[in-house]
Amino acid sequence: MIHEVSTHPPSAGPAALPLFSRQDWCWEWTRSYTGDSTPIESSETLLFSGPLDTGALRDTLAEIGTRHEALRLHLVAGAGPDPSAVWPGQGLRPSPGPLDVVRAAPGDRVAEVTRILSRPLDLTDRMTRTTLVRTAEEEHVLVAQFHHLIFDSTSHRLFRNLLADGYRERVAPGDGTAKRPGEPASYTGLISREHAPEVRSAVHGRAAALAEELRAYGAADPLAGDTGAVVAEAEFGSLPVALTAERTRLLLRRSRAERVTLHTVLLAALGHAVATVYERDRLVCSVYTHGRTSASARETLGLFSTVVPVPVDTRYRSLTEFLKAVQGSVQRASGSADLPFSEIASRVLDRPPGEGAYYRSALAHLELRLSGVTGWLPEEPNPVPAMPSGLAVTPQDLYPEHPFPVFAGPEQALACASTLFADLEIADGALTGSLWYEKHYHDATRAARVGEIFMHFIERLSEGGVP
């Protein structure tokens, strides 16, 4: 195996920047694990089949890195051996990172890509890394790695489009298909504006008010476990969720008739099921939202998704009233997307700021992640970009070889173990996914009962009835 690796010494960045609010929850999530756990990273692995202009690809990646500040961020100091270390600050490199080129035999392609993906990023250097694996004259794999602190699921679509348009503009100029992207929002500008004194003062007041509301909804009182056991290495059981395309269509039609989103219906069904089994009349649900609400934000690569706690009253007199109330709660919660998760959590759990770390579900009894439809803002798919004639691009479904995450302490382990998780998606018109529960904490029979009530709610609703 021959390595053709270009190296550039790190250059000094400007003064350290504080956390962006949409990085805050991810930093807490990162430090909830021990240092040798699975890194919270996201990656693009694209197989190029056909004649590839490596220089044009390198120039395109450099332009993307130059235009998008998030891809040039780095930690100004190591987090240290203690995973609960406070934020060390971040700086901005003046230039984008290199494209490393690695040669491997055709039969070693998967192993080499997996090896690259398994090598954690050095966040003090950069929060992203790009490597090109060449296995034949007309066969290459681009491995682009990003830490979740600066990259979210929506960024994948943007990255692919920027890559395709920039490459096409260089190798086939004037073909009429390339478009110049708009000007992205300044990532460092967003951070600086959030930390202006008057903004910070308002944030403190809003965070205190939200924390008080979440405490009233039991955020500091997790779901009771059947065994009470909490272990450092979580082990999950899952319950499948599968609706046919026809039932999914009926469910979507009923959602429209009730004038709510599918996300609302699923969250209401989950809340009803958990409240019934665990005898709770108030719950806190954790959902995801993003801030791509302006033209410049939609052009920006960076972490714009954030976890939002949603207080839900599960008592209701009618189905329509319940669905409207849940949707209203989610929409109101979207207004808290700019509040640092750690500040809310420290107030709810009555812990001094910076002490310990907060797992992403620390304030929630259940968490809903829905792909294909995200909350009240639609998420576009990540299509394979069209490239110049003769060059085909195929995403590779490859993952790093990392150990299972180990929690940094009992508080982080409990925050994960006590929460019930739903990971659902709309694919080919059908709703599928799983309900997850931690096996050492929750009894499988009880968790199955949650799944049964959830499915009954969904099925009755899709049939036009009242659950």
Coordinates of C-alpha atoms in Angstrom, one line a residue:
M1 CA 0.0 0.0 0.0
I2 CA 1.4 3.4 -1.0
H3 CA 0.5 6.6 0.8
E4 CA 0.6 9.9 -1.0
V5 CA -0.3 12.1 1.9
S6 CA -0.1 15.9 1.7
T7 CA 0.5 17.5 5.0
H8 CA 0.2 21.1 6.1
P9 CA 1.3 22.3 9.6
P10 CA -1.5 23.8 11.7
S11 CA -1.5 27.6 11.5
A12 CA -2.4 29.7 14.4
G13 CA -6.0 30.8 14.6
P14 CA -7.6 33.9 16.0
A15 CA -8.8 34.4 19.6
A16 CA -10.8 31.5 21.1
L17 CA -14.5 31.5 20.3
P18 CA -17.2 30.3 22.7
L19 CA -19.8 27.7 22.0
F20 CA -22.5 28.3 19.5
S21 CA -25.9 27.4 21.1
R22 CA -26.4 24.6 18.5
Q23 CA -23.0 23.2 19.4
D24 CA -23.7 23.2 23.1
W25 CA -25.8 20.1 23.3
C26 CA -23.4 18.2 21.1
W27 CA -20.4 19.2 23.3
E28 CA -22.4 17.9 26.3
W29 CA -23.1 14.7 24.5
T30 CA -19.5 14.4 23.5
R31 CA -18.2 14.7 27.1
S32 CA -20.9 12.4 28.4
Y33 CA -18.7 9.5 27.2
T34 CA -15.2 8.4 28.2
G35 CA -12.3 9.4 26.0
D36 CA -12.0 6.0 24.3
S37 CA -15.7 5.8 23.3
T38 CA -17.1 6.1 19.8
P39 CA -16.5 9.7 18.5
I40 CA -19.6 11.6 17.5
E41 CA -18.7 12.0 13.9
S42 CA -20.5 12.1 10.6
S43 CA -19.0 11.1 7.3
E44 CA -19.5 11.1 3.5
T45 CA -18.0 8.1 1.6
L46 CA -18.5 8.5 -2.2
L47 CA -17.2 6.1 -4.8
F48 CA -16.1 7.8 -8.0
S49 CA -16.2 5.4 -11.0
G50 CA -14.7 6.8 -14.2
P51 CA -12.1 9.5 -15.1
L52 CA -11.6 11.7 -12.0
D53 CA -9.7 15.0 -12.1
T54 CA -8.0 14.9 -8.7
G55 CA -6.8 18.5 -9.0
A56 CA -10.3 19.7 -9.7
L57 CA -11.6 17.7 -6.7
R58 CA -8.9 19.2 -4.5
D59 CA -9.7 22.7 -5.6
T60 CA -13.4 22.2 -5.1
L61 CA -12.9 21.0 -1.6
A62 CA -10.6 23.9 -0.9
E63 CA -13.3 26.3 -2.1
I64 CA -15.9 24.7 0.1
G65 CA -13.6 24.9 3.1
T66 CA -12.8 28.6 2.3
R67 CA -16.4 29.6 2.0
H68 CA -17.7 27.7 5.0
E69 CA -16.1 28.7 8.3
A70 CA -17.4 25.7 10.2
L71 CA -15.1 23.4 8.2
R72 CA -12.1 25.4 9.4
L73 CA -12.9 25.3 13.1
H74 CA -10.7 23.5 15.7
L75 CA -10.4 23.3 19.4
V76 CA -7.7 25.6 20.7
A77 CA -6.7 23.1 23.4
G78 CA -7.3 19.4 24.1
A79 CA -10.3 18.5 26.2
G80 CA -7.8 16.6 28.5
P81 CA -8.1 13.1 30.0
D82 CA -11.3 14.1 31.9
P83 CA -14.2 13.8 29.6
S84 CA -16.2 16.2 31.7
A85 CA -13.7 19.0 31.0
V86 CA -15.2 22.3 30.2
W87 CA -15.3 23.8 26.8
P88 CA -11.7 24.6 25.8
G89 CA -12.6 27.2 23.2
Q90 CA -12.4 27.0 19.4
G91 CA -10.4 28.9 16.7
L92 CA -10.7 29.4 13.0
R93 CA -8.0 28.2 10.6
P94 CA -7.2 30.8 7.9
S95 CA -7.1 28.1 5.2
P96 CA -8.9 24.9 4.5
G97 CA -7.5 21.5 5.2
P98 CA -5.6 19.3 2.7
L99 CA -6.9 16.4 0.7
D100 CA -4.9 13.4 1.6
V101 CA -4.4 10.8 -1.2
V102 CA -4.0 7.2 -0.3
R103 CA -3.4 4.2 -2.7
A104 CA -4.8 0.8 -2.0
A105 CA -5.3 -2.4 -3.9
P106 CA -8.8 -2.9 -5.3
G107 CA -9.5 -5.7 -3.0
D108 CA -8.5 -3.6 0.0
R109 CA -10.9 -0.8 -0.7
V110 CA -13.4 -1.5 2.1
A111 CA -10.7 -2.3 4.6
E112 CA -8.8 0.9 3.8
V113 CA -11.9 3.1 4.0
T114 CA -13.0 1.5 7.3
R115 CA -9.5 2.1 8.7
I116 CA -9.7 5.8 7.8
L117 CA -13.2 6.1 9.3
S118 CA -12.0 4.4 12.4
R119 CA -9.2 7.0 13.0
P120 CA -10.7 9.7 15.3
L121 CA -10.3 13.3 14.3
D122 CA -7.8 15.4 16.1
L123 CA -10.1 18.2 17.1
T124 CA -7.2 20.5 18.1
D125 CA -6.1 20.3 14.4
R126 CA -9.4 20.4 12.6
M127 CA -13.0 19.2 13.1
T128 CA -13.0 17.7 9.6
R129 CA -10.7 15.6 7.4
T130 CA -10.9 14.6 3.7
T131 CA -9.1 11.6 2.2
L132 CA -9.1 10.2 -1.3
V133 CA -8.5 6.4 -1.6
R134 CA -7.3 5.4 -5.1
T135 CA -7.8 1.7 -5.9
A136 CA -7.5 1.9 -9.7
E137 CA -7.0 4.4 -12.5
E138 CA -10.7 5.1 -12.7
E139 CA -11.8 4.1 -9.2
H140 CA -11.6 6.4 -6.1
V141 CA -13.4 6.8 -2.8
L142 CA -13.7 10.2 -1.2
V143 CA -13.9 9.9 2.6
A144 CA -15.0 13.2 4.2
Q145 CA -15.2 13.1 8.0
F146 CA -16.9 15.7 10.1
H147 CA -17.4 16.0 13.9
H148 CA -21.0 16.6 14.8
L149 CA -20.0 19.9 16.4
I150 CA -19.7 21.4 12.9
F151 CA -21.9 19.2 10.7
D152 CA -25.5 17.9 10.8
S153 CA -27.7 15.6 8.7
T154 CA -28.9 18.5 6.5
S155 CA -25.3 19.5 5.8
H156 CA -24.8 16.3 3.8
R157 CA -27.2 17.4 1.1
L158 CA -25.5 20.8 0.9
F159 CA -22.0 19.3 0.9
R160 CA -22.9 16.9 -2.0
N161 CA -24.4 19.7 -4.0
L162 CA -21.5 22.0 -3.4
L163 CA -19.1 19.2 -4.4
A164 CA -20.9 18.4 -7.6
D165 CA -21.4 22.0 -8.7
G166 CA -17.9 23.0 -7.9
Y167 CA -16.3 20.0 -9.7
R168 CA -18.5 20.4 -12.7
E169 CA -17.7 24.1 -13.0
R170 CA -14.0 23.2 -13.1
V171 CA -14.0 20.3 -15.6
A172 CA -17.0 21.2 -17.8
P173 CA -17.5 25.0 -17.6
G174 CA -20.4 26.4 -19.4
D175 CA -22.5 23.2 -19.6
G176 CA -25.4 25.1 -18.2
T177 CA -26.0 23.0 -15.2
A178 CA -23.6 24.5 -12.6
K179 CA -25.1 27.2 -10.4
R180 CA -23.2 29.5 -8.1
P181 CA -24.3 29.0 -4.5
G182 CA -25.6 31.9 -2.4
E183 CA -23.5 33.5 0.3
P184 CA -23.5 31.4 3.4
A185 CA -24.1 33.0 6.8
S186 CA -21.0 33.7 8.8
Y187 CA -20.7 30.9 11.4
T188 CA -18.3 32.9 13.6
G189 CA -20.6 35.9 13.2
L190 CA -23.6 33.8 14.5
I191 CA -21.4 32.8 17.5
S192 CA -20.3 36.3 18.2
R193 CA -23.9 37.7 18.0
E194 CA -25.1 35.1 20.4
H195 CA -22.6 36.2 23.0
A196 CA -23.2 39.9 22.9
P197 CA -24.0 41.1 26.5
E198 CA -27.6 42.1 25.8
V199 CA -28.3 38.8 24.1
R200 CA -26.7 36.7 26.9
S201 CA -28.8 38.6 29.5
A202 CA -32.0 37.8 27.7
V203 CA -30.9 34.1 27.3
H204 CA -30.3 33.8 31.0
G205 CA -33.9 35.0 31.8
R206 CA -35.5 32.7 29.1
A207 CA -33.4 29.7 30.2
A208 CA -34.6 30.2 33.8
A209 CA -38.2 30.4 32.8
L210 CA -38.0 27.3 30.6
A211 CA -36.2 25.4 33.3
E212 CA -39.0 26.2 35.8
E213 CA -41.6 24.9 33.3
L214 CA -39.6 21.7 32.6
R215 CA -39.3 21.0 36.3
A216 CA -43.1 21.3 36.6
Y217 CA -43.4 18.7 33.9
G218 CA -41.1 16.2 35.7
A219 CA -37.8 16.8 33.8
A220 CA -35.9 16.1 37.0
D221 CA -37.9 12.9 37.7
P222 CA -36.9 10.2 35.2
L223 CA -39.0 7.2 34.3
A224 CA -38.8 4.6 36.9
G225 CA -36.8 1.5 36.0
D226 CA -38.1 -2.0 36.7
T227 CA -34.7 -3.2 37.9
G228 CA -33.2 0.1 38.7
A229 CA -29.8 -1.0 37.3
V230 CA -27.7 1.6 35.5
V231 CA -24.5 0.4 33.7
A232 CA -21.7 2.4 32.1
E233 CA -22.1 0.5 28.8
A234 CA -25.7 0.8 27.6
E235 CA -27.3 -2.3 26.0
F236 CA -30.4 -1.8 24.1
G237 CA -33.4 -3.8 23.1
S238 CA -35.6 -2.8 20.2
L239 CA -39.2 -3.1 19.2
P240 CA -39.9 -2.9 15.4
V241 CA -42.3 -0.3 14.0
A242 CA -43.5 -1.0 10.5
L243 CA -46.5 0.5 8.6
T244 CA -47.3 -0.4 5.1
A245 CA -47.2 2.3 2.5
E246 CA -51.0 2.3 2.3
R247 CA -51.4 2.7 6.1
T248 CA -48.8 5.4 6.1
R249 CA -50.7 7.2 3.4
L250 CA -53.9 7.0 5.4
L251 CA -52.1 8.2 8.5
L252 CA -50.7 11.2 6.5
R253 CA -54.2 11.9 5.2
R254 CA -55.6 11.8 8.8
S255 CA -52.8 14.1 9.9
R256 CA -53.8 16.6 7.3
A257 CA -57.5 16.3 8.3
E258 CA -56.5 17.1 11.9
R259 CA -54.3 20.0 10.6
V260 CA -51.2 18.7 12.3
T261 CA -47.9 17.2 11.1
L262 CA -47.0 13.6 11.0
H263 CA -44.3 14.4 13.6
T264 CA -47.0 15.7 15.9
V265 CA -49.1 12.5 15.5
L266 CA -46.1 10.3 16.3
L267 CA -45.1 12.4 19.3
A268 CA -48.6 12.3 20.6
A269 CA -48.9 8.6 20.2
L270 CA -45.6 8.1 22.0
G271 CA -46.5 10.4 24.8
H272 CA -49.8 8.7 25.2
A273 CA -48.2 5.2 25.3
V274 CA -45.5 6.2 27.8
A275 CA -47.9 8.1 30.0
T276 CA -50.3 5.1 30.1
V277 CA -47.7 2.5 31.0
Y278 CA -45.7 4.7 33.4
E279 CA -48.7 6.4 34.9
R280 CA -47.6 10.0 34.1
D281 CA -49.9 12.8 33.2
R282 CA -47.0 15.1 32.2
L283 CA -43.9 14.3 30.2
V284 CA -41.0 16.0 28.6
C285 CA -40.2 14.9 25.1
S286 CA -37.0 15.5 23.3
V287 CA -37.2 16.4 19.6
Y288 CA -34.8 17.8 17.0
T289 CA -35.1 21.1 15.1
H290 CA -32.8 23.2 13.0
G291 CA -32.2 26.8 12.2
R292 CA -32.2 26.9 8.4
T293 CA -34.9 29.5 8.4
S294 CA -33.2 32.2 6.2
A295 CA -31.6 32.0 2.7
S296 CA -28.1 32.5 4.0
A297 CA -28.6 29.9 6.7
R298 CA -29.8 27.3 4.2
E299 CA -26.4 27.8 2.4
T300 CA -24.3 27.3 5.5
L301 CA -22.5 24.1 6.3
G302 CA -22.5 23.6 10.1
L303 CA -24.4 22.3 13.0
F304 CA -27.8 23.8 12.8
S305 CA -29.7 20.9 14.4
T306 CA -30.3 21.0 18.1
V307 CA -32.2 19.0 20.7
V308 CA -35.3 20.7 22.1
P309 CA -37.2 19.7 25.2
V310 CA -41.0 19.7 24.7
P311 CA -43.3 19.7 27.7
V312 CA -46.5 17.7 27.0
D313 CA -49.6 17.3 29.0
T314 CA -50.9 13.9 28.2
R315 CA -54.4 14.4 29.7
Y316 CA -57.0 15.3 27.0
R317 CA -60.8 15.5 26.5
S318 CA -60.7 14.8 22.7
L319 CA -58.2 13.6 20.2
T320 CA -58.3 16.8 18.2
E321 CA -57.6 18.8 21.3
F322 CA -54.7 16.5 22.2
L323 CA -53.1 16.7 18.8
K324 CA -53.4 20.5 18.6
A325 CA -51.9 20.8 22.1
V326 CA -48.9 18.7 21.2
Q327 CA -48.3 20.6 18.0
G328 CA -48.6 23.8 19.9
S329 CA -46.1 22.6 22.5
V330 CA -43.6 21.6 19.8
Q331 CA -43.9 24.9 17.9
R332 CA -43.5 26.9 21.1
A333 CA -40.5 24.8 22.0
S334 CA -38.9 25.7 18.7
G335 CA -38.5 29.2 20.1
S336 CA -36.0 27.8 22.7
A337 CA -33.7 26.4 20.0
D338 CA -31.2 29.1 20.6
L339 CA -31.0 28.4 24.4
P340 CA -27.8 26.5 25.5
F341 CA -28.9 23.0 26.5
S342 CA -26.3 22.9 29.3
E343 CA -27.7 26.1 30.9
I344 CA -31.2 24.7 30.9
A345 CA -30.1 21.3 32.3
S346 CA -28.0 22.8 35.0
R347 CA -31.0 24.8 36.2
V348 CA -33.4 21.9 36.0
L349 CA -31.1 19.4 37.7
D350 CA -29.8 22.0 40.2
R351 CA -26.2 21.4 39.3
P352 CA -23.5 24.1 39.1
P353 CA -22.6 25.0 35.5
G354 CA -19.7 23.0 34.2
E355 CA -20.0 20.2 36.8
G356 CA -20.4 16.9 35.0
A357 CA -21.9 16.6 31.6
Y358 CA -25.5 16.3 30.2
Y359 CA -26.4 13.5 27.9
R360 CA -28.7 14.7 25.2
S361 CA -31.9 13.1 26.8
A362 CA -31.0 14.3 30.3
L363 CA -34.2 16.3 30.5
A364 CA -36.6 14.0 28.6
H365 CA -38.7 10.9 29.3
L366 CA -38.8 10.0 25.6
E367 CA -37.0 11.0 22.5
L368 CA -38.3 11.1 18.9
R369 CA -36.0 11.2 15.9
L370 CA -37.9 11.2 12.6
S371 CA -36.1 11.1 9.2
G372 CA -37.7 12.1 6.0
V373 CA -40.0 14.4 7.9
T374 CA -38.4 16.5 10.7
G375 CA -40.8 18.3 13.0
W376 CA -42.6 21.1 11.3
L377 CA -39.9 21.8 8.7
P378 CA -39.5 19.3 5.8
E379 CA -36.1 17.7 5.3
E380 CA -34.9 17.2 1.7
P381 CA -33.3 13.9 0.7
N382 CA -29.6 13.6 0.1
P383 CA -29.6 12.7 -3.7
V384 CA -26.5 11.5 -5.5
P385 CA -25.1 14.5 -7.3
A386 CA -24.9 14.5 -11.1
M387 CA -21.4 14.6 -12.4
P388 CA -19.9 15.3 -15.8
S389 CA -20.2 12.5 -18.4
G390 CA -18.3 9.4 -17.7
L391 CA -18.0 9.9 -14.0
A392 CA -20.5 8.1 -11.7
V393 CA -20.9 8.7 -8.0
T394 CA -22.2 6.1 -5.6
P395 CA -22.5 6.6 -1.8
Q396 CA -20.8 3.8 0.2
D397 CA -22.6 2.4 3.3
L398 CA -19.4 2.0 5.4
Y399 CA -18.9 2.6 9.1
P400 CA -15.9 2.9 11.4
E401 CA -14.8 0.2 13.8
H402 CA -15.2 1.8 17.2
P403 CA -15.9 0.4 20.7
F404 CA -19.3 0.9 22.2
P405 CA -19.6 4.2 24.1
V406 CA -18.9 4.1 27.8
F407 CA -20.6 6.8 29.9
A408 CA -18.4 9.1 31.9
G409 CA -20.5 8.8 35.1
P410 CA -23.7 7.5 36.7
E411 CA -25.7 10.7 35.8
Q412 CA -25.0 10.3 32.1
A413 CA -25.7 6.6 32.2
L414 CA -29.1 7.2 33.9
A415 CA -30.1 10.0 31.5
C416 CA -29.7 7.4 28.7
A417 CA -31.0 4.4 30.5
S418 CA -34.2 6.0 31.8
T419 CA -35.3 7.5 28.4
L420 CA -37.3 5.6 25.8
F421 CA -36.1 6.3 22.2
A422 CA -38.0 6.2 18.9
D423 CA -36.0 6.3 15.7
L424 CA -38.4 6.4 12.7
E425 CA -38.2 7.2 9.1
I426 CA -40.3 7.6 6.0
A427 CA -38.7 5.6 3.1
D428 CA -40.5 4.6 -0.1
G429 CA -43.7 6.0 1.3
A430 CA -43.7 3.7 4.4
L431 CA -43.1 4.5 8.0
T432 CA -40.6 2.1 9.6
G433 CA -38.2 2.1 12.5
S434 CA -37.8 1.0 16.1
L435 CA -38.6 1.8 19.7
W436 CA -35.4 1.4 21.8
Y437 CA -35.1 0.8 25.6
E438 CA -32.1 0.1 27.8
K439 CA -32.3 -3.6 28.8
H440 CA -30.6 -3.2 32.2
Y441 CA -33.1 -0.5 33.3
H442 CA -36.4 -1.2 31.6
D443 CA -38.2 -4.5 31.7
A444 CA -38.8 -5.9 28.2
T445 CA -42.4 -6.7 28.9
R446 CA -43.2 -3.2 30.0
A447 CA -41.4 -1.7 27.1
A448 CA -43.3 -4.0 24.8
R449 CA -46.6 -2.7 26.3
V450 CA -45.5 0.9 25.3
G451 CA -45.0 -0.4 21.8
E452 CA -48.4 -2.0 21.7
I453 CA -50.2 1.1 22.9
F454 CA -48.2 3.2 20.4
M455 CA -49.1 1.0 17.5
H456 CA -52.8 0.8 18.5
F457 CA -52.9 4.6 18.6
I458 CA -51.4 4.9 15.1
E459 CA -53.5 2.1 13.6
R460 CA -56.8 3.4 15.0
L461 CA -55.9 6.9 13.8
S462 CA -55.1 5.8 10.3
E463 CA -58.4 3.9 10.1
G464 CA -60.3 7.1 10.9
G465 CA -61.1 6.1 14.5
V466 CA -60.4 7.5 17.9
P467 CA -57.6 5.7 19.8

